[in-house]
Short mmCIF file of C-alpha atoms in Angstrom, two decimals:
data_model
loop_
_atom_site.label_atom_id
_atom_site.label_comp_id
_atom_site.label_asym_id
_atom_site.label_seq_id
_atom_site.Cartn_x
_atom_site.Cartn_y
_atom_site.Cartn_z
CA MET Y 1 30.62 24.45 -38.77
CA THR Y 2 31.61 22.91 -35.36
CA ILE Y 3 31.14 19.74 -34.12
CA VAL Y 4 28.70 20.43 -31.56
CA GLU Y 5 26.46 21.91 -34.22
CA ARG Y 6 26.80 18.74 -36.04
CA THR Y 7 25.75 16.62 -33.36
CA GLN Y 8 22.88 13.96 -33.97
CA VAL Y 9 20.43 13.16 -31.01
CA PHE Y 10 18.80 9.92 -31.02
CA LEU Y 11 15.34 9.98 -29.79
CA LEU Y 12 13.92 6.99 -27.70
CA PRO Y 13 11.85 5.37 -30.38
CA ASP Y 14 8.39 3.65 -30.15
CA LEU Y 15 8.96 0.15 -28.93
CA GLY Y 16 5.63 -1.07 -29.63
CA GLU Y 17 1.90 -0.69 -29.54
CA GLY Y 18 0.75 1.06 -26.32
CA LEU Y 19 4.35 1.71 -24.90
CA SER Y 20 4.90 5.10 -23.97
CA GLU Y 21 8.12 4.72 -21.97
CA ALA Y 22 11.10 2.50 -21.03
CA GLU Y 23 13.33 1.99 -18.35
CA ILE Y 24 17.02 2.17 -18.90
CA VAL Y 25 18.75 -1.26 -17.77
CA GLU Y 26 22.14 -0.94 -19.05
CA TRP Y 27 24.13 1.07 -21.29
CA ARG Y 28 26.15 -0.64 -23.86
CA VAL Y 29 28.56 2.30 -24.63
CA ALA Y 30 30.26 5.13 -22.71
CA VAL Y 31 30.91 8.68 -23.59
CA GLY Y 32 33.83 9.23 -25.81
CA ASP Y 33 33.05 5.54 -27.65
CA VAL Y 34 32.81 5.31 -31.19
CA VAL Y 35 29.65 3.90 -32.46
CA THR Y 36 28.60 2.60 -35.90
CA VAL Y 37 25.25 2.69 -37.71
CA ASP Y 38 22.98 0.06 -36.14
CA GLN Y 39 25.17 -0.55 -33.12
CA SER Y 40 23.16 -1.25 -29.84
CA VAL Y 41 23.90 1.28 -27.51
CA VAL Y 42 21.34 0.55 -24.55
CA GLU Y 43 19.56 -2.51 -23.25
CA VAL Y 44 15.94 -1.12 -22.04
CA GLU Y 45 12.90 -2.71 -20.52
CA THR Y 46 9.58 -1.87 -21.27
CA ALA Y 47 6.38 -3.31 -19.83
CA LYS Y 48 6.25 -5.98 -22.27
CA ALA Y 49 9.78 -7.22 -23.02
CA VAL Y 50 13.47 -6.30 -22.55
CA VAL Y 51 15.17 -5.23 -25.98
CA ASP Y 52 18.68 -3.78 -27.45
CA VAL Y 53 18.30 -0.52 -29.12
CA PRO Y 54 20.26 0.21 -31.91
CA CYS Y 55 21.39 3.79 -32.98
CA PRO Y 56 20.77 5.09 -36.49
CA TYR Y 57 23.89 7.23 -36.35
CA ALA Y 58 27.51 6.67 -36.54
CA GLY Y 59 30.49 8.91 -34.62
CA ARG Y 60 31.26 9.47 -31.01
CA VAL Y 61 29.10 9.75 -28.02
CA VAL Y 62 28.68 12.89 -26.59
CA THR Y 63 26.14 12.38 -24.10
CA LEU Y 64 24.19 9.58 -22.50
CA HIS Y 65 20.74 11.00 -21.62
CA GLY Y 66 19.91 9.18 -18.53
CA ALA Y 67 21.39 6.63 -15.73
CA ALA Y 68 20.55 2.85 -15.41
CA GLY Y 69 17.09 2.48 -13.61
CA GLU Y 70 15.93 5.98 -15.18
CA VAL Y 71 12.36 5.94 -17.18
CA ARG Y 72 12.63 7.65 -20.39
CA PRO Y 73 9.34 8.65 -22.40
CA VAL Y 74 9.17 7.58 -25.95
CA GLY Y 75 10.29 10.63 -28.01
CA GLN Y 76 12.72 11.92 -25.62
CA PRO Y 77 16.75 12.30 -26.10
CA LEU Y 78 18.55 9.05 -25.55
CA ILE Y 79 22.01 9.52 -26.85
CA THR Y 80 23.77 12.28 -28.54
CA ILE Y 81 26.38 11.32 -31.46
CA ALA Y 82 28.84 13.62 -32.95
CA PRO Y 83 31.28 13.11 -36.09
CA LEU Y 84 34.72 11.97 -35.30
CA ASP Y 85 37.58 14.45 -34.77
CA GLY Y 86 37.91 16.02 -38.44
CA GLY Y 87 34.68 15.13 -39.74
CA ASP Y 88 36.22 11.80 -40.77
CA GLU Y 89 33.31 8.89 -40.24
CA PRO Y 90 33.80 5.27 -40.85
CA ALA Y 91 33.32 4.44 -44.32
CA GLY Y 92 29.88 3.49 -45.40
CA HIS Y 93 28.13 4.54 -42.29
CA THR Y 94 27.81 8.42 -42.97
CA THR Y 95 23.91 8.07 -44.20
CA TYR Y 96 20.86 5.92 -43.70
CA ARG Y 97 19.39 3.40 -45.97
CA GLU Y 98 16.37 4.42 -47.96
CA GLU Y 99 14.36 3.22 -44.80
CA GLU Y 100 15.92 5.48 -42.65
CA ARG Y 101 15.51 8.58 -44.71
CA ALA Y 102 12.07 8.10 -45.25
CA GLY Y 103 11.32 7.44 -41.76
CA SER Y 104 13.00 7.98 -38.24
CA GLY Y 105 15.38 5.13 -38.39
CA ASN Y 106 14.33 3.97 -34.91
CA VAL Y 107 14.14 0.27 -35.11
CA LEU Y 108 15.04 -2.60 -32.98
CA ILE Y 109 17.67 -5.40 -32.93
CA GLY Y 110 16.32 -7.97 -34.90
CA TYR Y 111 14.48 -5.49 -37.41
CA GLY Y 112 17.55 -3.50 -37.69
CA THR Y 113 18.64 -1.68 -41.06
CA GLY Y 114 20.84 -4.52 -42.42
CA HIS Y 115 24.52 -3.29 -41.89
CA GLY Y 116 25.40 -6.78 -41.40
CA THR Y 117 29.44 -6.05 -41.45
CA ALA Y 118 29.01 -3.25 -38.98
CA THR Y 119 31.63 -4.13 -36.13
CA ARG Y 120 29.91 -3.94 -32.66
CA ARG Y 121 31.26 -3.25 -29.25
CA ARG Y 122 31.99 -6.36 -27.46
CA ARG Y 123 29.32 -6.81 -24.47
CA ARG Y 124 30.55 -7.90 -21.39
CA PRO Y 125 30.45 -11.77 -20.87
CA ARG Y 126 26.92 -12.81 -19.54
CA LEU Y 127 26.66 -16.17 -17.66
CA ALA Y 128 24.50 -18.92 -19.05
CA VAL Y 129 21.48 -19.63 -16.83
CA ALA Y 130 19.53 -23.04 -17.30
CA PRO Y 131 15.87 -22.39 -18.03
CA GLU Y 132 13.19 -23.52 -15.79
CA PRO Y 133 10.58 -26.06 -16.85
CA ALA Y 134 8.06 -24.69 -19.07
CA ASP Y 135 5.30 -25.70 -16.85
CA ALA Y 136 6.69 -24.32 -13.72
CA ASP Y 137 5.00 -22.21 -11.23
CA PRO Y 138 6.95 -18.78 -11.39
CA ALA Y 139 5.18 -18.22 -7.62
CA GLY Y 140 6.97 -21.28 -6.39
CA ALA Y 141 10.37 -20.22 -7.16
CA ALA Y 142 10.95 -18.62 -3.94
CA ALA Y 143 10.38 -21.82 -2.20
CA GLU Y 144 13.14 -23.69 -3.94
CA ALA Y 145 15.81 -21.16 -3.60
CA ALA Y 146 18.24 -21.59 -0.44
CA PRO Y 147 17.87 -18.61 2.04
CA ALA Y 148 19.53 -15.63 1.48
CA ALA Y 149 22.80 -14.73 3.70
CA SER Y 150 23.34 -11.06 4.91
CA VAL Y 151 27.03 -10.69 3.62
CA ASP Y 152 29.13 -12.96 2.21
CA PRO Y 153 32.76 -11.93 3.10
CA ALA Y 154 34.26 -14.15 0.46
CA ARG Y 155 32.82 -11.84 -2.37
CA SER Y 156 35.22 -9.32 -3.62
CA SER Y 157 33.35 -8.46 -6.69
CA ALA Y 158 30.14 -6.60 -7.48
CA ALA Y 159 26.75 -8.41 -7.12
CA LEU Y 160 25.87 -10.86 -9.98
CA VAL Y 161 22.69 -9.93 -11.44
CA ILE Y 162 21.56 -10.57 -15.02
CA SER Y 163 17.85 -9.98 -14.87
CA PRO Y 164 16.42 -6.32 -14.73
CA ILE Y 165 13.57 -7.71 -12.93
CA VAL Y 166 15.66 -8.71 -10.09
CA ARG Y 167 17.22 -5.32 -10.09
CA ARG Y 168 13.81 -3.49 -9.92
CA LEU Y 169 12.49 -6.03 -7.35
CA ALA Y 170 15.56 -5.06 -5.08
CA ARG Y 171 15.32 -1.51 -5.69
CA GLU Y 172 11.58 -1.09 -4.92
CA HIS Y 173 11.89 -2.83 -1.80
CA GLY Y 174 15.37 -1.47 -0.68
CA VAL Y 175 17.38 -4.60 -0.61
CA ASP Y 176 21.15 -3.96 -1.20
CA LEU Y 177 22.19 -6.60 -3.96
CA ASP Y 178 25.60 -6.61 -2.52
CA THR Y 179 24.19 -8.12 0.74
CA VAL Y 180 22.65 -11.02 -1.21
CA ARG Y 181 24.22 -14.28 -2.09
CA GLY Y 182 22.98 -15.77 -5.28
CA THR Y 183 22.11 -19.15 -5.48
CA GLY Y 184 21.74 -19.37 -9.44
CA PRO Y 185 24.90 -20.66 -11.62
CA GLY Y 186 28.17 -18.88 -10.76
CA GLY Y 187 26.70 -16.87 -7.92
CA VAL Y 188 23.81 -15.27 -10.02
CA ILE Y 189 21.29 -13.22 -7.99
CA ARG Y 190 17.71 -14.77 -8.84
CA ARG Y 191 14.51 -13.26 -8.03
CA ALA Y 192 13.76 -15.69 -5.42
CA ASP Y 193 16.96 -14.83 -3.72
CA VAL Y 194 15.74 -10.81 -3.34
CA GLU Y 195 12.28 -12.58 -2.00
CA ALA Y 196 14.28 -14.32 0.51
CA ALA Y 197 16.19 -11.47 1.74
CA LEU Y 198 13.05 -9.55 2.22
CA THR Y 199 12.52 -11.64 5.17
CA ALA Y 200 15.27 -10.46 7.08
CA PRO Y 201 14.30 -7.85 9.51
CA ALA Y 202 16.86 -5.21 8.06
CA ALA Y 203 15.22 -5.77 4.45
CA ARG Y 204 11.64 -5.49 5.80
CA LEU Y 205 12.78 -2.11 7.48
CA ALA Y 206 14.10 -0.87 4.32
CA ALA Y 207 11.00 -1.66 2.53
CA VAL Y 208 8.67 0.55 4.22
CA PRO Y 209 8.36 3.72 2.45
CA ASP Y 210 8.45 7.10 3.65
CA PRO Y 211 4.94 7.72 5.39
CA GLN Y 212 5.01 11.11 3.57
CA VAL Y 213 4.80 9.92 0.30
CA GLY Y 214 0.98 9.19 -0.48
CA SER Y 215 -2.08 10.60 0.81
CA ALA Y 216 -3.09 7.80 2.91
CA PRO Y 217 -0.95 7.04 6.35
CA VAL Y 218 1.28 3.85 6.02
CA GLY Y 219 0.91 1.29 9.09
CA ASP Y 220 3.63 -0.81 10.79
CA GLY Y 221 5.15 -3.26 8.59
CA ASP Y 222 2.99 -2.02 5.51
CA VAL Y 223 4.85 -2.52 1.78
CA ILE Y 224 4.00 0.14 -1.04
CA VAL Y 225 4.53 -1.53 -4.34
CA PRO Y 226 4.69 1.39 -7.24
CA LEU Y 227 2.22 0.35 -9.56
CA THR Y 228 4.70 0.65 -12.97
CA GLY Y 229 6.03 -1.20 -15.86
CA VAL Y 230 3.97 -4.38 -16.76
CA ARG Y 231 2.01 -4.17 -13.62
CA LYS Y 232 0.71 -0.65 -14.95
CA VAL Y 233 -0.21 -2.02 -18.41
CA ILE Y 234 -1.99 -5.03 -16.90
CA ALA Y 235 -3.97 -2.84 -14.76
CA ASP Y 236 -4.87 -0.43 -17.43
CA LYS Y 237 -5.55 -2.81 -20.20
CA LEU Y 238 -8.02 -4.80 -17.77
CA SER Y 239 -9.65 -1.81 -16.36
CA ARG Y 240 -10.42 -0.66 -19.86
CA SER Y 241 -11.73 -3.97 -20.73
CA ARG Y 242 -13.85 -4.01 -17.74
CA ARG Y 243 -15.19 -0.57 -18.73
CA GLU Y 244 -15.96 -0.79 -22.43
CA ILE Y 245 -16.88 -4.45 -22.84
CA PRO Y 246 -20.34 -5.86 -21.76
CA GLU Y 247 -18.88 -9.42 -21.07
CA VAL Y 248 -20.65 -12.83 -20.18
CA THR Y 249 -19.42 -15.74 -18.84
CA ILE Y 250 -20.77 -19.37 -19.81
CA TRP Y 251 -19.10 -22.84 -18.73
CA VAL Y 252 -19.73 -26.36 -18.92
CA ASP Y 253 -18.07 -29.71 -17.42
CA VAL Y 254 -16.73 -32.27 -19.75
CA ASP Y 255 -15.05 -35.64 -19.76
CA ALA Y 256 -11.61 -35.08 -20.89
CA THR Y 257 -10.73 -38.69 -20.88
CA GLY Y 258 -10.75 -39.28 -24.59
CA LEU Y 259 -8.79 -36.35 -25.20
CA LEU Y 260 -6.10 -37.44 -22.74
CA GLU Y 261 -5.90 -41.11 -24.60
CA THR Y 262 -5.65 -39.08 -27.71
CA ARG Y 263 -2.85 -37.04 -26.66
CA ALA Y 264 -1.02 -40.25 -25.19
CA ALA Y 265 -1.71 -42.36 -28.84
CA ILE Y 266 0.09 -39.36 -30.81
CA ASN Y 267 3.00 -39.09 -28.84
CA ALA Y 268 3.26 -42.69 -28.72
CA ALA Y 269 3.24 -42.61 -32.43
CA THR Y 270 5.66 -39.40 -32.82
CA PRO Y 271 8.05 -39.53 -29.80
CA ASP Y 272 10.20 -36.97 -31.24
CA ALA Y 273 7.36 -34.27 -31.61
CA PRO Y 274 5.23 -34.60 -28.48
CA VAL Y 275 1.89 -32.70 -28.24
CA SER Y 276 0.66 -31.13 -25.17
CA ILE Y 277 -2.90 -30.96 -23.87
CA LEU Y 278 -2.82 -27.21 -24.72
CA ALA Y 279 -1.74 -27.86 -28.15
CA LEU Y 280 -4.80 -29.92 -28.60
CA LEU Y 281 -7.20 -27.22 -27.09
CA ALA Y 282 -5.75 -24.87 -29.39
CA ARG Y 283 -6.67 -26.98 -32.23
CA ILE Y 284 -9.89 -27.40 -30.88
CA CYS Y 285 -10.37 -23.54 -30.40
CA LEU Y 286 -9.22 -23.17 -34.12
CA SER Y 287 -11.96 -25.37 -35.47
CA GLY Y 288 -14.66 -23.84 -33.16
CA LEU Y 289 -13.67 -20.23 -34.50
CA ARG Y 290 -13.83 -21.66 -38.18
CA ARG Y 291 -17.42 -22.49 -37.50
CA PHE Y 292 -17.97 -19.41 -35.23
CA PRO Y 293 -15.85 -16.59 -36.54
CA GLN Y 294 -17.90 -13.91 -34.89
CA LEU Y 295 -15.89 -14.44 -31.83
CA ASN Y 296 -12.67 -14.10 -33.56
CA SER Y 297 -13.55 -10.26 -33.92
CA ARG Y 298 -13.09 -6.94 -32.28
CA VAL Y 299 -15.36 -3.76 -31.96
CA ASP Y 300 -14.57 -0.85 -33.57
CA THR Y 301 -16.32 1.82 -31.19
CA GLU Y 302 -15.10 5.08 -33.14
CA ALA Y 303 -16.58 3.63 -36.61
CA GLN Y 304 -19.64 1.78 -34.87
CA ARG Y 305 -18.63 -1.27 -36.51
CA ILE Y 306 -17.36 -5.19 -35.74
CA VAL Y 307 -14.24 -6.21 -37.57
CA GLN Y 308 -14.01 -10.06 -38.02
CA SER Y 309 -10.32 -10.90 -38.38
CA ALA Y 310 -9.40 -12.87 -41.63
CA GLY Y 311 -6.92 -15.36 -39.61
CA VAL Y 312 -6.63 -16.11 -36.04
CA HIS Y 313 -3.93 -14.53 -33.92
CA LEU Y 314 -4.04 -17.06 -30.85
CA GLY Y 315 -2.96 -15.29 -27.69
CA ILE Y 316 -1.69 -17.82 -24.69
CA ALA Y 317 -1.89 -16.39 -21.22
CA ALA Y 318 1.24 -16.99 -19.55
CA GLN Y 319 2.38 -16.48 -16.11
CA THR Y 320 5.95 -14.88 -15.65
CA ASP Y 321 8.19 -13.32 -13.26
CA ARG Y 322 6.90 -10.06 -15.06
CA GLY Y 323 3.31 -10.59 -14.57
CA LEU Y 324 0.90 -12.10 -16.69
CA LEU Y 325 1.55 -11.90 -20.45
CA VAL Y 326 -0.34 -12.93 -23.73
CA PRO Y 327 2.09 -13.82 -26.44
CA VAL Y 328 0.58 -14.10 -29.93
CA LEU Y 329 0.89 -17.07 -32.43
CA ARG Y 330 -0.09 -15.07 -35.74
CA ASP Y 331 -2.24 -17.07 -38.20
CA ALA Y 332 -2.54 -20.01 -35.99
CA GLN Y 333 -4.91 -21.54 -38.28
CA ARG Y 334 -2.15 -22.36 -40.90
CA LEU Y 335 -0.07 -24.45 -38.22
CA THR Y 336 -0.51 -28.10 -37.96
CA THR Y 337 -1.26 -29.72 -34.48
CA ALA Y 338 2.66 -30.26 -34.07
CA GLU Y 339 3.43 -27.07 -35.37
CA LEU Y 340 1.33 -25.71 -32.75
CA ALA Y 341 2.68 -27.70 -30.16
CA ALA Y 342 6.25 -26.52 -30.86
CA GLU Y 343 5.44 -23.03 -31.21
CA LEU Y 344 3.38 -23.10 -27.90
CA ALA Y 345 6.32 -24.32 -26.17
CA ALA Y 346 8.90 -21.95 -27.69
CA THR Y 347 6.78 -18.87 -27.15
CA THR Y 348 5.94 -19.49 -23.53
CA ALA Y 349 9.51 -20.24 -22.64
CA ALA Y 350 10.57 -17.12 -24.52
CA ALA Y 351 7.71 -15.13 -22.94
CA ARG Y 352 8.93 -16.29 -19.26
CA ALA Y 353 12.65 -15.34 -20.05
CA GLY Y 354 11.49 -11.93 -21.33
CA SER Y 355 12.79 -12.42 -24.76
CA LEU Y 356 10.16 -11.97 -26.84
CA PRO Y 357 9.66 -8.67 -28.88
CA PRO Y 358 6.97 -6.31 -27.96
CA ALA Y 359 5.21 -7.17 -31.35
CA ARG Y 360 4.88 -10.69 -30.14
CA LEU Y 361 2.79 -9.55 -27.52
CA THR Y 362 0.14 -7.61 -29.38
CA GLY Y 363 -2.68 -8.15 -32.16
CA GLY Y 364 -4.09 -11.10 -30.84
CA THR Y 365 -7.55 -11.89 -31.85
CA PHE Y 366 -8.59 -14.64 -29.32
CA THR Y 367 -7.01 -16.09 -26.05
CA LEU Y 368 -6.65 -19.31 -24.62
CA ASN Y 369 -6.29 -19.40 -20.76
CA ASN Y 370 -5.24 -22.60 -18.92
CA TYR Y 371 -5.68 -21.60 -15.55
CA GLY Y 372 -5.74 -25.34 -14.25
CA VAL Y 373 -1.90 -24.97 -14.09
CA PHE Y 374 -3.01 -23.10 -10.78
CA GLY Y 375 -5.07 -25.85 -9.26
CA VAL Y 376 -8.30 -24.06 -9.76
CA ASP Y 377 -11.60 -25.65 -11.62
CA GLY Y 378 -13.13 -22.30 -13.01
CA SER Y 379 -12.77 -18.70 -13.46
CA THR Y 380 -14.65 -15.74 -14.98
CA PRO Y 381 -11.63 -14.24 -16.60
CA ILE Y 382 -11.66 -10.67 -18.23
CA ILE Y 383 -11.37 -10.38 -21.73
CA ASN Y 384 -7.99 -9.29 -23.40
CA HIS Y 385 -9.20 -5.90 -24.99
CA PRO Y 386 -9.63 -5.39 -27.84
CA GLU Y 387 -10.37 -9.15 -28.34
CA ALA Y 388 -14.09 -10.45 -28.11
CA ALA Y 389 -13.76 -13.70 -26.40
CA LEU Y 390 -11.54 -15.62 -24.22
CA LEU Y 391 -11.58 -19.80 -23.52
CA GLY Y 392 -10.61 -20.88 -20.08
CA VAL Y 393 -9.49 -24.10 -18.95
CA GLY Y 394 -9.51 -25.42 -15.34
CA ARG Y 395 -7.65 -28.16 -14.05
CA ILE Y 396 -8.21 -32.12 -14.98
CA VAL Y 397 -9.33 -33.96 -12.13
CA ASP Y 398 -10.71 -37.32 -11.44
CA LYS Y 399 -14.27 -37.48 -11.03
CA PRO Y 400 -17.69 -39.49 -10.77
CA TRP Y 401 -19.00 -39.19 -14.31
CA VAL Y 402 -22.08 -41.49 -15.75
CA VAL Y 403 -20.92 -43.30 -19.13
CA ASP Y 404 -23.64 -45.33 -20.78
CA GLY Y 405 -26.03 -45.41 -17.77
CA GLN Y 406 -23.31 -46.34 -15.27
CA LEU Y 407 -21.12 -44.41 -12.83
CA ALA Y 408 -17.22 -44.37 -13.85
CA VAL Y 409 -14.30 -42.31 -12.66
CA ARG Y 410 -13.35 -40.10 -15.29
CA LYS Y 411 -10.76 -37.27 -16.06
CA VAL Y 412 -13.14 -34.05 -15.62
CA THR Y 413 -12.49 -30.39 -16.31
CA GLN Y 414 -14.34 -27.34 -16.62
CA LEU Y 415 -14.42 -24.91 -19.78
CA SER Y 416 -15.35 -21.53 -19.36
CA LEU Y 417 -15.84 -18.99 -22.33
CA THR Y 418 -16.11 -15.20 -21.45
CA PHE Y 419 -17.40 -13.32 -24.63
CA ASP Y 420 -18.34 -9.80 -25.70
CA HIS Y 421 -21.93 -9.85 -25.84
CA ARG Y 422 -21.84 -7.07 -28.43
CA VAL Y 423 -20.30 -9.11 -31.12
CA CYS Y 424 -22.80 -12.31 -30.79
CA ASP Y 425 -25.43 -13.48 -28.77
CA GLY Y 426 -25.69 -16.69 -26.55
CA GLY Y 427 -26.48 -18.93 -29.42
CA VAL Y 428 -23.35 -18.17 -30.97
CA ALA Y 429 -21.43 -18.25 -27.97
CA GLY Y 430 -23.15 -21.62 -26.73
CA GLY Y 431 -22.33 -23.19 -30.08
CA PHE Y 432 -18.89 -22.51 -29.95
CA LEU Y 433 -18.40 -23.86 -26.31
CA ARG Y 434 -20.54 -26.94 -27.20
CA HIS Y 435 -18.34 -27.53 -30.16
CA VAL Y 436 -15.20 -27.20 -28.04
CA ALA Y 437 -16.72 -29.62 -25.46
CA ASP Y 438 -17.86 -32.28 -27.67
CA CYS Y 439 -14.24 -32.49 -29.52
CA VAL Y 440 -12.84 -32.71 -26.01
CA GLU Y 441 -15.00 -35.64 -25.33
CA ARG Y 442 -14.71 -37.08 -28.50
CA PRO Y 443 -11.60 -36.21 -30.35
CA ALA Y 444 -12.79 -38.12 -33.46
CA LEU Y 445 -15.24 -35.08 -34.19
CA LEU Y 446 -12.21 -32.89 -34.57
CA ILE Y 447 -10.90 -34.98 -37.35
CA ALA Y 448 -14.12 -35.08 -38.98
CA ALA Y 449 -14.43 -31.51 -38.73
CA VAL Y 450 -10.97 -30.65 -40.48
#
């Protein structure tokens, strides 16, 4: 049997629920390299995360199917591996584990096949980038960056780009990264640098697409942004939600002064484990869902039934450079308030960094959305399909408020609940929102309810 006949083709695996394709960011190997079982061979970007893909075969790389920047459908060839010359393969790496024999062996780094001693090809060094503050507004990043220069004669190496998001943004807008000066650590090009480069006349000219692309004429200065990646997933999911779910939004203004005072008292008592307002709101939501489990549901339209989830898989809406993501805290009802605060901070930071695995971005049963960070009071958000409800929180501002018959200045916010009218009627939804509002105004009620 020839080597060609014995080659094994590794197909792009299913990288998560609802994902049908992935973009090749960077190949970790080249044709002719020797790979071992579970070695990471390529970094790809899906609509939800950037992940390393390990190969379940050992041998020599024969073919790389696709170049960096190319989108590959799930199930299509990704890499072809042939046995080493003479049929000699690294000891212990010629067969799968039992899990692989039973299935495809297509697993991701972090969920690998367990060959902990396998040697891996050294990755090229990556620069360490200081994380941005968790409460920073990604939209404001461009304002903080220094204006990009056209060309830096002192630069003799290729453009330093770590983020695949930056590469994609530059590619979609026709920006030559070799002409952009990076303002990140060590000269790394950030998204803000690319956005600043777009203000240059040459960049704007390059960003204008061919008028023949698409059916509508392109006006002078118009920019066409392809609906791909995470933007496409968001569009599809929100459109499906609006089509299928008969949603209703109710809201109430609440005095959050007591909640802020409670948070200050907790943090003064436990300075090493501070809690955020979002963590306290999450705790209040969990209390409300225990009283009104109808809102922790989904509608199974095919079976014509409502499924109430046993656990609360709490989704947290997070704005990132890649768009709006909803990372999920599974079985959040099992966490203490301090654990909730720690998990929320770690999860939102990972979502903004793009390091969450796809599994962490699916399977939610209820979503908490703090749109107050954008400086707005209220909203009528679209439910995160297939969930049945979403609680929104507006900004907390000083407002006149009547307390014991006297006018006072208090910390006031607006809470809004958007719910699927198929899972409950107004009584349940109103009861939940009133419970949440009462706990915000009088946190002692939350203690009494737990």
